[in-house]
């Protein structure tokens, strides 16, 4: 795997670069002189130079991914030499530490396989089945050989790891992640979080705990953007109480889905959520879940909540027993799996 290369001689700047690399989980190769740098110039994921190195590299060919660091503003000669090398930016440390971390995080992650997509799922009322559908979509991503990230935004939901059947797996949850925002490498999340893998795919879950605080909005944004940058599918389980963390997920979703049981009370609750989401510019699509105790039809439910229909979902046989026993159904058949595939297809065509 390609690594960034750094030619930095100032001791203080060396510490700044290495600290930034450690925060984002990036291994930087340090070289001691221009001769050593020359052999790595074209193959490095990125190049970090201090002012002295920029001047010493005169005559090197231009290349992308060159970044210059200094303890103060550069002089005219440094600017001229930096432009000749194709430098993308000149960073003044420590003030620009966050920008340096972003540069190194990009280099560590490499080029994404494709543009990631973000899905938000919420239920019209308690027990609507939003968490179950979120996990089912994650399973569909895994079955297709993709990389899925389940993000639990509901601190009162009991933990999305419990729905997945991963509650006994080691790994971080929101209360122990201690993330407040900033740049997060997707690879580090996959390593730190519980989940499962199969074939070429992976599915990780960032769950709320049974105790402790839920996620902060900035932390939700950081995790979602990490998954998106890595080209994966991010599935957010959003509570129907639209907290700031819930809104952070909704606002960044490429598709937002509302699970509505086919009964009058759920329709009334759904209409309130539709209005609240609409005020934020979020347009929902509906998954209508049976059975219909009072005989409501799917068309009646859709008309009542005024949301386009995405899919219908009949009851899943033996689902409740499987969940109570800690086993999420992995079958690719059945109404739950079929609805999940419809949602996933809509996400990638939306």
PDB file of N, CA and C in Angstrom, residues 43 70 74 81 134 185 217 243 254 277 297-298 318 337:
ATOM      1  N   UNK A  43       5.887   7.617  -6.603  1.00  0.00           N
ATOM      2  CA  UNK A  43       5.104   6.514  -6.065  1.00  0.00           C
ATOM      3  C   UNK A  43       4.412   6.791  -4.749  1.00  0.00           C
ATOM      4  N   UNK A  70       4.974  24.706   7.350  1.00  0.00           N
ATOM      5  CA  UNK A  70       5.928  25.637   7.932  1.00  0.00           C
ATOM      6  C   UNK A  70       5.410  26.170   9.247  1.00  0.00           C
ATOM      7  N   UNK A  74       5.220  31.505   4.357  1.00  0.00           N
ATOM      8  CA  UNK A  74       6.383  31.286   3.494  1.00  0.00           C
ATOM      9  C   UNK A  74       6.833  32.574   2.827  1.00  0.00           C
ATOM     10  N   UNK A  81       8.855  28.214  -5.556  1.00  0.00           N
ATOM     11  CA  UNK A  81       9.291  26.829  -5.693  1.00  0.00           C
ATOM     12  C   UNK A  81       8.129  25.852  -5.448  1.00  0.00           C
ATOM     13  N   UNK A 134     -33.328  -1.437   8.890  1.00  0.00           N
ATOM     14  CA  UNK A 134     -31.967  -0.905   8.739  1.00  0.00           C
ATOM     15  C   UNK A 134     -30.949  -2.035   8.724  1.00  0.00           C
ATOM     16  N   UNK A 185     -10.949   8.102   9.871  1.00  0.00           N
ATOM     17  CA  UNK A 185     -10.664   7.150   8.797  1.00  0.00           C
ATOM     18  C   UNK A 185     -11.641   5.972   8.831  1.00  0.00           C
ATOM     19  N   UNK A 217     -24.206  15.462  17.451  1.00  0.00           N
ATOM     20  CA  UNK A 217     -24.401  15.697  16.010  1.00  0.00           C
ATOM     21  C   UNK A 217     -23.107  15.713  15.210  1.00  0.00           C
ATOM     22  N   UNK A 243     -34.020  14.527  17.246  1.00  0.00           N
ATOM     23  CA  UNK A 243     -32.973  15.199  18.002  1.00  0.00           C
ATOM     24  C   UNK A 243     -31.966  15.829  17.030  1.00  0.00           C
ATOM     25  N   UNK A 254     -28.955  10.503   1.333  1.00  0.00           N
ATOM     26  CA  UNK A 254     -29.335  10.522  -0.078  1.00  0.00           C
ATOM     27  C   UNK A 254     -30.760  10.008  -0.259  1.00  0.00           C
ATOM     28  N   UNK A 277     -39.968  16.627   8.835  1.00  0.00           N
ATOM     29  CA  UNK A 277     -38.886  16.400   7.881  1.00  0.00           C
ATOM     30  C   UNK A 277     -38.977  17.373   6.714  1.00  0.00           C
ATOM     31  N   UNK A 297     -55.781  -0.409   3.471  1.00  0.00           N
ATOM     32  CA  UNK A 297     -55.003  -0.798   2.306  1.00  0.00           C
ATOM     33  C   UNK A 297     -53.743   0.054   2.210  1.00  0.00           C
ATOM     34  N   UNK A 298     -52.790  -0.432   1.433  1.00  0.00           N
ATOM     35  CA  UNK A 298     -51.568   0.333   1.220  1.00  0.00           C
ATOM     36  C   UNK A 298     -51.876   1.687   0.601  1.00  0.00           C
ATOM     37  N   UNK A 318     -41.477 -15.929  11.920  1.00  0.00           N
ATOM     38  CA  UNK A 318     -40.538 -16.297  12.988  1.00  0.00           C
ATOM     39  C   UNK A 318     -39.483 -15.225  13.274  1.00  0.00           C
ATOM     40  N   UNK A 337     -36.239  -9.351   3.519  1.00  0.00           N
ATOM     41  CA  UNK A 337     -35.098  -9.274   2.612  1.00  0.00           C
ATOM     42  C   UNK A 337     -35.488  -8.627   1.288  1.00  0.00           C
TER      43      UNK A 337
END
